[in-house]
GROMACS .gro file of C-alpha atoms in nm:
model
  162
    1SER     CA    1   4.214   0.483   4.789
    2LEU     CA    2   4.522   0.698   4.853
    3LEU     CA    3   4.493   0.847   4.504
    4GLN     CA    4   4.145   0.974   4.585
    5GLY     CA    5   4.292   1.180   4.870
    6VAL     CA    6   4.516   1.390   4.645
    7ASP     CA    7   4.399   1.751   4.627
    8PRO     CA    8   4.311   1.827   4.261
    9SER     CA    9   4.455   2.179   4.282
   10ALA     CA   10   4.787   2.048   4.416
   11PHE     CA   11   4.794   1.787   4.140
   12ARG     CA   12   4.716   2.053   3.875
   13ASN     CA   13   4.987   2.283   4.012
   14SER     CA   14   5.239   1.999   4.003
   15LEU     CA   15   5.152   1.921   3.641
   16GLN     CA   16   5.189   2.287   3.545
   17GLU     CA   17   5.524   2.322   3.721
   18ARG     CA   18   5.668   2.009   3.561
   19PHE     CA   19   5.528   2.027   3.208
   20ARG     CA   20   5.432   2.384   3.114
   21SER     CA   21   5.768   2.448   2.947
   22ARG     CA   22   5.740   2.126   2.743
   23MET     CA   23   5.391   2.175   2.600
   24ARG     CA   24   5.199   2.407   2.376
   25PRO     CA   25   4.967   2.635   2.578
   26ASP     CA   26   4.651   2.468   2.445
   27ALA     CA   27   4.783   2.122   2.538
   28MET     CA   28   4.878   2.247   2.884
   29ARG     CA   29   4.525   2.383   2.936
   30TRP     CA   30   4.378   2.040   2.854
   31LEU     CA   31   4.624   1.865   3.087
   32ALA     CA   32   4.574   2.114   3.371
   33ALA     CA   33   4.197   2.063   3.353
   34LYS     CA   34   4.222   1.686   3.405
   35PRO     CA   35   4.260   1.686   3.787
   36GLY     CA   36   3.941   1.893   3.825
   37GLY     CA   37   3.763   1.632   3.612
   38GLY     CA   38   3.853   1.347   3.844
   39ALA     CA   39   4.192   1.235   3.712
   40THR     CA   40   4.430   1.099   3.973
   41PRO     CA   41   4.811   1.092   3.977
   42HIS     CA   42   4.832   0.722   3.891
   43HIS     CA   43   5.137   0.630   3.683
   44ASN     CA   44   4.916   0.535   3.387
   45PHE     CA   45   4.763   0.885   3.389
   46HIS     CA   46   5.113   1.023   3.334
   47VAL     CA   47   5.191   0.771   3.058
   48PHE     CA   48   4.864   0.827   2.869
   49GLU     CA   49   4.815   1.200   2.925
   50VAL     CA   50   5.161   1.353   2.917
   51TYR     CA   51   5.263   1.165   2.603
   52THR     CA   52   4.950   1.273   2.420
   53ARG     CA   53   4.948   1.631   2.556
   54ALA     CA   54   5.312   1.671   2.458
   55GLY     CA   55   5.207   1.600   2.101
   56LEU     CA   56   5.404   1.281   2.074
   57MET     CA   57   5.110   1.084   1.931
   58ASN     CA   58   5.025   1.335   1.658
   59GLY     CA   59   5.063   1.300   1.283
   60ASP     CA   60   5.313   1.049   1.152
   61ALA     CA   61   5.420   0.952   1.504
   62GLN     CA   62   5.099   0.758   1.573
   63GLY     CA   63   5.174   0.403   1.677
   64GLY     CA   64   5.518   0.258   1.623
   65PRO     CA   65   5.799   0.318   1.872
   66LEU     CA   66   5.614   0.582   2.077
   67LEU     CA   67   5.315   0.356   2.135
   68GLU     CA   68   5.552   0.071   2.222
   69THR     CA   69   5.723   0.296   2.477
   70MET     CA   70   5.390   0.393   2.631
   71ASP     CA   71   5.288   0.026   2.645
   72ALA     CA   72   5.613  -0.074   2.816
   73CYS     CA   73   5.602   0.216   3.063
   74ARG     CA   74   5.240   0.179   3.175
   75ILE     CA   75   5.169  -0.040   3.475
   76SER     CA   76   5.003  -0.339   3.315
   77TRP     CA   77   4.899  -0.686   3.423
   78GLY     CA   78   4.892  -1.031   3.279
   79ARG     CA   79   4.817  -1.392   3.360
   80VAL     CA   80   5.117  -1.625   3.406
   81VAL     CA   81   5.116  -1.903   3.147
   82ASP     CA   82   5.455  -2.054   3.238
   83VAL     CA   83   5.730  -2.005   3.495
   84ARG     CA   84   6.091  -2.037   3.374
   85PRO     CA   85   6.424  -1.958   3.538
   86GLY     CA   86   6.451  -1.579   3.541
   87GLU     CA   87   6.136  -1.516   3.339
   88LEU     CA   88   5.764  -1.561   3.321
   89ILE     CA   89   5.556  -1.623   3.012
   90VAL     CA   90   5.253  -1.397   3.050
   91LYS     CA   91   4.934  -1.337   2.856
   92ARG     CA   92   4.865  -0.961   2.859
   93GLN     CA   93   4.674  -0.700   2.664
   94PRO     CA   94   4.898  -0.458   2.472
   95LEU     CA   95   4.822  -0.088   2.434
   96ARG     CA   96   4.692  -0.007   2.087
   97LEU     CA   97   4.585   0.300   1.894
   98LEU     CA   98   4.247   0.216   1.741
   99ALA     CA   99   4.057   0.475   1.537
  100GLY     CA  100   4.267   0.749   1.697
  101LYS     CA  101   4.199   0.633   2.056
  102LEU     CA  102   4.413   0.442   2.304
  103ALA     CA  103   4.275   0.099   2.391
  104LEU     CA  104   4.382  -0.237   2.524
  105GLY     CA  105   4.418  -0.490   2.245
  106VAL     CA  106   4.372  -0.863   2.211
  107PRO     CA  107   4.582  -1.051   2.469
  108GLU     CA  108   4.926  -1.161   2.354
  109ILE     CA  109   5.188  -1.392   2.498
  110VAL     CA  110   5.498  -1.202   2.616
  111LYS     CA  111   5.808  -1.270   2.823
  112ALA     CA  112   5.852  -1.089   3.152
  113THR     CA  113   6.178  -1.074   3.338
  114ALA     CA  114   6.143  -1.220   3.686
  115ALA     CA  115   6.469  -1.217   3.875
  116ASP     CA  116   6.499  -1.545   4.063
  117GLY     CA  117   6.346  -1.501   4.405
  118TYR     CA  118   6.213  -1.152   4.325
  119ILE     CA  119   5.855  -1.277   4.302
  120PRO     CA  120   5.849  -1.575   4.535
  121LEU     CA  121   5.594  -1.850   4.484
  122VAL     CA  122   5.461  -1.724   4.152
  123ARG     CA  123   5.262  -1.994   3.977
  124ARG     CA  124   5.083  -2.054   3.648
  125GLY     CA  125   4.750  -1.878   3.655
  126ASP     CA  126   4.867  -1.598   3.886
  127ALA     CA  127   4.804  -1.238   3.784
  128VAL     CA  128   5.117  -1.023   3.791
  129SER     CA  129   5.180  -0.652   3.747
  130MET     CA  130   5.436  -0.550   3.486
  131HIS     CA  131   5.649  -0.244   3.411
  132TRP     CA  132   5.909  -0.225   3.130
  133SER     CA  133   5.882  -0.603   3.073
  134TRP     CA  134   5.955  -0.676   3.438
  135ALA     CA  135   5.710  -0.878   3.643
  136CYS     CA  136   5.675  -0.671   3.960
  137GLU     CA  137   5.444  -0.862   4.193
  138VAL     CA  138   5.169  -1.120   4.217
  139LEU     CA  139   4.836  -0.937   4.234
  140THR     CA  140   4.545  -1.034   4.455
  141ALA     CA  141   4.201  -1.029   4.294
  142ALA     CA  142   4.131  -0.692   4.462
  143GLU     CA  143   4.462  -0.541   4.346
  144LEU     CA  144   4.400  -0.661   3.991
  145ALA     CA  145   4.051  -0.512   3.994
  146ARG     CA  146   4.189  -0.174   4.115
  147LEU     CA  147   4.464  -0.171   3.852
  148ARG     CA  148   4.212  -0.253   3.579
  149ALA     CA  149   3.978   0.021   3.705
  150MET     CA  150   4.254   0.284   3.730
  151THR     CA  151   4.378   0.195   3.380
  152ALA     CA  152   4.026   0.213   3.237
  153ALA     CA  153   3.971   0.552   3.402
  154ALA     CA  154   4.303   0.685   3.272
  155LEU     CA  155   4.228   0.561   2.919
  156SER     CA  156   3.880   0.710   2.928
  157ALA     CA  157   4.006   1.050   3.046
  158CYS     CA  158   4.283   1.052   2.786
  159ASN     CA  159   4.055   0.951   2.501
  160GLN     CA  160   3.824   1.245   2.569
  161THR     CA  161   4.094   1.485   2.455
  162ILE     CA  162   4.345   1.280   2.254
   0.00000   0.00000   0.00000
């Protein structure tokens, strides 16, 4: 709910200040229009929009290392399959480029670093948030629903202009 309170013009101005010098003018116009269209400054907005607006997903760069970087950097979630010392085995949907659009793919099993004691009482079946292959926290059902919704909104907004 805090994201909904961000003034779109302040968000747009911040984007212009930080990224105008790094983007082509046409790409900056698309990015600057996003806050007025309902985009919020969620981390996944930055991952999906700035990468694509900066032209990093164009031409021969589609997929590969850049998509892997975006996938690792986005705030994602997964379901814990196993708990091991220092790591979790998690089933999560990877970011994919399908028919020129960003989408969540078929769930895969991945390892997530979980420093001992960092996420206390994590169990099989728990949903966890992830960033750069680190399990960050156990998510409640409401938190998971919000993260899914914010990710879906960010993907939808990005795919309109990718």
